[in-house]
mmCIF file of C-alpha atoms in Angstrom:
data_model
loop_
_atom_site.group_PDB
_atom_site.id
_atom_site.type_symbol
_atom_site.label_atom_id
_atom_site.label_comp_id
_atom_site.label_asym_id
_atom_site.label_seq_id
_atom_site.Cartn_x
_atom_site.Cartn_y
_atom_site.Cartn_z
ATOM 1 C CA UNK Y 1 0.000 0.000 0.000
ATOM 2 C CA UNK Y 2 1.691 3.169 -1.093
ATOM 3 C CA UNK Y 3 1.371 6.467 1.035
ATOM 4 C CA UNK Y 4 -0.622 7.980 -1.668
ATOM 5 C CA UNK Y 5 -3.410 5.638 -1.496
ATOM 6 C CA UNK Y 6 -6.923 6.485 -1.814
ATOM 7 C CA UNK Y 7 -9.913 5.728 0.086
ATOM 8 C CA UNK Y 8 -10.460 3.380 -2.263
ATOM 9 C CA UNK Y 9 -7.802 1.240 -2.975
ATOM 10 C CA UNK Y 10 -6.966 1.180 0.688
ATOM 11 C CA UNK Y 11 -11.317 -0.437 1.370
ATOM 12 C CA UNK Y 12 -10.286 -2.652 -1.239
ATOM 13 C CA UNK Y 13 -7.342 -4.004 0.329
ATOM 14 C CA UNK Y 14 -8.851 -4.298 3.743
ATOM 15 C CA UNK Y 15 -11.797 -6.500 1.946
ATOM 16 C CA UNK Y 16 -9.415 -8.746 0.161
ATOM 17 C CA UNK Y 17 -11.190 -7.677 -2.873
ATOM 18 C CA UNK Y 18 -9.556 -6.666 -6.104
ATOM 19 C CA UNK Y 19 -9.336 -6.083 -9.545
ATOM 20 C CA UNK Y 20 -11.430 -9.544 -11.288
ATOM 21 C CA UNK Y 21 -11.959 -11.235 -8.257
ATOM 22 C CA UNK Y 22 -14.210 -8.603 -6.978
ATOM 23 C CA UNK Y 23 -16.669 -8.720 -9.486
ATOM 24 C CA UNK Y 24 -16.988 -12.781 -9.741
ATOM 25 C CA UNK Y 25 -16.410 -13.657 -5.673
ATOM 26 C CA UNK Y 26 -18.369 -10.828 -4.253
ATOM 27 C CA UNK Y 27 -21.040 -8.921 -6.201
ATOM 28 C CA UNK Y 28 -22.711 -7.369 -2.957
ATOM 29 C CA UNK Y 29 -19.221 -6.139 -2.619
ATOM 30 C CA UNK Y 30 -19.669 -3.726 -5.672
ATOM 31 C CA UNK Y 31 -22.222 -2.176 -3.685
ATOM 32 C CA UNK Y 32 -20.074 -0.744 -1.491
ATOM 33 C CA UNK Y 33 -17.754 0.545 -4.456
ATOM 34 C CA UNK Y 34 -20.464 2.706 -5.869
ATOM 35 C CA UNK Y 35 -19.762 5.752 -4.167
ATOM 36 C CA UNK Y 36 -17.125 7.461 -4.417
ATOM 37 C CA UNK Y 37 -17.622 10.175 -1.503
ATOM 38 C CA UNK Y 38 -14.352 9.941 0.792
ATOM 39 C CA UNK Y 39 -16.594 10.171 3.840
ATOM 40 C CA UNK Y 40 -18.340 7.120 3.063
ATOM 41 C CA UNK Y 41 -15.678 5.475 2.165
ATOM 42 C CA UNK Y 42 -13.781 7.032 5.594
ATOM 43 C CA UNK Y 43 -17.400 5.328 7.528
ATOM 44 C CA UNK Y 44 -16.668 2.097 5.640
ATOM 45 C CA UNK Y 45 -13.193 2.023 6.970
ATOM 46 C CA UNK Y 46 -13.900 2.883 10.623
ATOM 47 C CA UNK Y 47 -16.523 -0.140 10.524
ATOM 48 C CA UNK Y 48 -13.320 -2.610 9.771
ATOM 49 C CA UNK Y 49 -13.165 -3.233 13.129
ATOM 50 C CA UNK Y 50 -12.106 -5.875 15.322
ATOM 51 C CA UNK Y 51 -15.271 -7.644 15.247
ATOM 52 C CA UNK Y 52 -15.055 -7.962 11.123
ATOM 53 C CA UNK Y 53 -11.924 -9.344 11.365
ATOM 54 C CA UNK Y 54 -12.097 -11.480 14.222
ATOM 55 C CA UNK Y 55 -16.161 -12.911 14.801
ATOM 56 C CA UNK Y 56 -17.464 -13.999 18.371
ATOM 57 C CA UNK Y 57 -16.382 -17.163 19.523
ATOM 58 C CA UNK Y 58 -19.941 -19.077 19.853
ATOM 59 C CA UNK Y 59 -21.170 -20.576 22.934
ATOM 60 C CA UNK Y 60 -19.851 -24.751 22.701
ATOM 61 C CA UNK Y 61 -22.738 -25.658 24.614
ATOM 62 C CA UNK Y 62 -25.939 -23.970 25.057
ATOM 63 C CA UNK Y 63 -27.070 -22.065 28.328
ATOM 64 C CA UNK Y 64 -29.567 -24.457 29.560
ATOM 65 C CA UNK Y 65 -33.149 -23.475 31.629
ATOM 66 C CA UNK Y 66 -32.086 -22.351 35.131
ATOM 67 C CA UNK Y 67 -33.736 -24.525 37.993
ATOM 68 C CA UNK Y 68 -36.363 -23.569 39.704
ATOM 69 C CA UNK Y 69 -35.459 -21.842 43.463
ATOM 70 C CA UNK Y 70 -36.667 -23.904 46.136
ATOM 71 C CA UNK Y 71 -39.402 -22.927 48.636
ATOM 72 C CA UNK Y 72 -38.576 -20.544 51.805
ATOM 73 C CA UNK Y 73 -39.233 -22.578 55.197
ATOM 74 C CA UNK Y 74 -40.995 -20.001 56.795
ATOM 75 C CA UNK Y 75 -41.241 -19.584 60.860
ATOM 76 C CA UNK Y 76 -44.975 -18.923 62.223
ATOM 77 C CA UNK Y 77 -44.020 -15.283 62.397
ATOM 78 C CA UNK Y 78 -42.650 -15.219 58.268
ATOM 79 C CA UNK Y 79 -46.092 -17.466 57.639
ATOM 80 C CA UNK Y 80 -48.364 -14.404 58.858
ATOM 81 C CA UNK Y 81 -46.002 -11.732 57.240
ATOM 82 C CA UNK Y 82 -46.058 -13.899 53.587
ATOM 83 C CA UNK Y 83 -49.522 -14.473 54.505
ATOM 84 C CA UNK Y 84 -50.026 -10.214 54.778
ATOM 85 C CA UNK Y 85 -48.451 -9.568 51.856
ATOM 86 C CA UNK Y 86 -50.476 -12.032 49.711
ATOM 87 C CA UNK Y 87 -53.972 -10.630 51.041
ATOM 88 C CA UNK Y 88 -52.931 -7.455 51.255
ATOM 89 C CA UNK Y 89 -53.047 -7.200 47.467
ATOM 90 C CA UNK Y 90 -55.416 -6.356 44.983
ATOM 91 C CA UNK Y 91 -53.130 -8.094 42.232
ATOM 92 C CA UNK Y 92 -53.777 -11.723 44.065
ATOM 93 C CA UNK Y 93 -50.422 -13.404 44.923
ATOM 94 C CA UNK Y 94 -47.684 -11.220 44.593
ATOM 95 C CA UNK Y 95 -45.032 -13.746 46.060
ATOM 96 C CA UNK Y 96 -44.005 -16.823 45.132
ATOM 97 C CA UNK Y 97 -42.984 -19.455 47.843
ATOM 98 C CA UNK Y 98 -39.852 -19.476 46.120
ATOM 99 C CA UNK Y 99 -39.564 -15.163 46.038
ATOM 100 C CA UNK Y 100 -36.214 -13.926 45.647
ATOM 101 C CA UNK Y 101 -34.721 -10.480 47.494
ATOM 102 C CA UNK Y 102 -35.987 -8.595 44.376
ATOM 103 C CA UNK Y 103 -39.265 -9.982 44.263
ATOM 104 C CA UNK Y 104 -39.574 -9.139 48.339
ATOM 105 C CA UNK Y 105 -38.314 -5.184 47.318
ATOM 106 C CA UNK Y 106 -41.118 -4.998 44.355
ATOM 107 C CA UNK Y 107 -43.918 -6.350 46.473
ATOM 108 C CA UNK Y 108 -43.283 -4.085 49.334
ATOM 109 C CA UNK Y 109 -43.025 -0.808 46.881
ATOM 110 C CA UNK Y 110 -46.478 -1.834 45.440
ATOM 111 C CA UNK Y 111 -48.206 -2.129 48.794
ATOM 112 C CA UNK Y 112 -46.232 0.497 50.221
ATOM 113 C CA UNK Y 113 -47.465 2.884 46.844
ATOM 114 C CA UNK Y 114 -51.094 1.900 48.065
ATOM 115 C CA UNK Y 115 -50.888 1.731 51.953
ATOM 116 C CA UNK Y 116 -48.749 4.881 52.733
ATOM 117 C CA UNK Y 117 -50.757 6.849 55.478
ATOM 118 C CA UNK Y 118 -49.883 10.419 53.016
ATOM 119 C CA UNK Y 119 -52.500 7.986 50.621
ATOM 120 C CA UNK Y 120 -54.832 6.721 53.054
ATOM 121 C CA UNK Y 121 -55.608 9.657 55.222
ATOM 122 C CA UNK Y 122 -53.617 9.246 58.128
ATOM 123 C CA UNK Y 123 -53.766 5.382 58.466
ATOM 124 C CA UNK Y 124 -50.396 4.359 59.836
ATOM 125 C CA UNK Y 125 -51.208 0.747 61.286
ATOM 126 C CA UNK Y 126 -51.645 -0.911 58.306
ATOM 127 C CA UNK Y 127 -48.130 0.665 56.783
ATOM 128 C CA UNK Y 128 -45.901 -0.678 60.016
ATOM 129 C CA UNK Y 129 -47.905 -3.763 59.650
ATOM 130 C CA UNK Y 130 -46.307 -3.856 56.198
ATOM 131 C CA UNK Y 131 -42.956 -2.685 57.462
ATOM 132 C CA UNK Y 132 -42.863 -4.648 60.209
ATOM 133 C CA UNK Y 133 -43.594 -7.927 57.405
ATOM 134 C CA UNK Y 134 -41.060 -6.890 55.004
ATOM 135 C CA UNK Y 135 -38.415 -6.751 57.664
ATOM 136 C CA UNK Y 136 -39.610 -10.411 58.976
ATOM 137 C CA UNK Y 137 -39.299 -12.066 55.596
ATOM 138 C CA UNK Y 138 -35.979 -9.953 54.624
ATOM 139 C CA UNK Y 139 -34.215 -11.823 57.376
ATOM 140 C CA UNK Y 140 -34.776 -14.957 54.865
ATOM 141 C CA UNK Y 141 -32.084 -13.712 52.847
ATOM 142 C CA UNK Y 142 -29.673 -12.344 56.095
ATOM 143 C CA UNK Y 143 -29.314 -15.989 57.282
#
């Protein structure tokens, strides 16, 4: 490649393609020859990265399904707090037996959203009730 190169010649070197050989092996490659305007050609270049030269090793064996969690053993105290946070809701059974720490956090927001005493006039029993619940079952995941 000489130092007076054009955009060009130098795209065409980079593909492999020249001359004959472009034309017969690769006519979506001609494609990319019909413009002449140095800043395509410039974007052409810059998308020669690493990953055109070098593709993603594939996975050699598939990502399989994940297993289901087991169940929480629950004390008599964790009972009534799952228990609260299952009747407490309008959507039915927000938590699994199985819940994870995330699933915990996004029920509690939910029924926090709807049971907050600035949303139910004053009504602050209810809301520690639901603090008090989500602090039982977190201590599932403290253990």
């Amino acid at each position: 490649m000489s130092t007076q190169a054009s955009f060009r010649q130098i795209l065409e070197e980079k593909l492999q393609v020249q001359g004959r050989d472009r034309v017969d092996s690769a006519p979506m490659m001609d494609s990319l020859f019909t413009s002449t305007d140095p800043a395509h050609l410039a974007y052409l270049l810059g998308n020669l990265g690493v990953s055109y030269w070098q593709p993603q090793p594939q996975r050699i064996y598939p990502a399989g399904p994940r297993p289901t969690p087991r169940a929480h053993v629950f004390s008599p105290e964790q009972q009534l707090a799952y228990d609260f946070f299952n009747s407490s809701s309008v959507l039915g059974k927000i938590l699994t037996p199985a819940f994870t720490r995330r699933d915990l956090k996004k029920a509690f927001r939910q029924l926090a959203l709807r049971l907050h005493p600035d949303m139910n006039k004053g009504a602050v029993a209810p809301f520690l009730d639901l603090k008090n619940s989500y602090e039982l079952l977190g201590a599932l995941f403290t253990e």
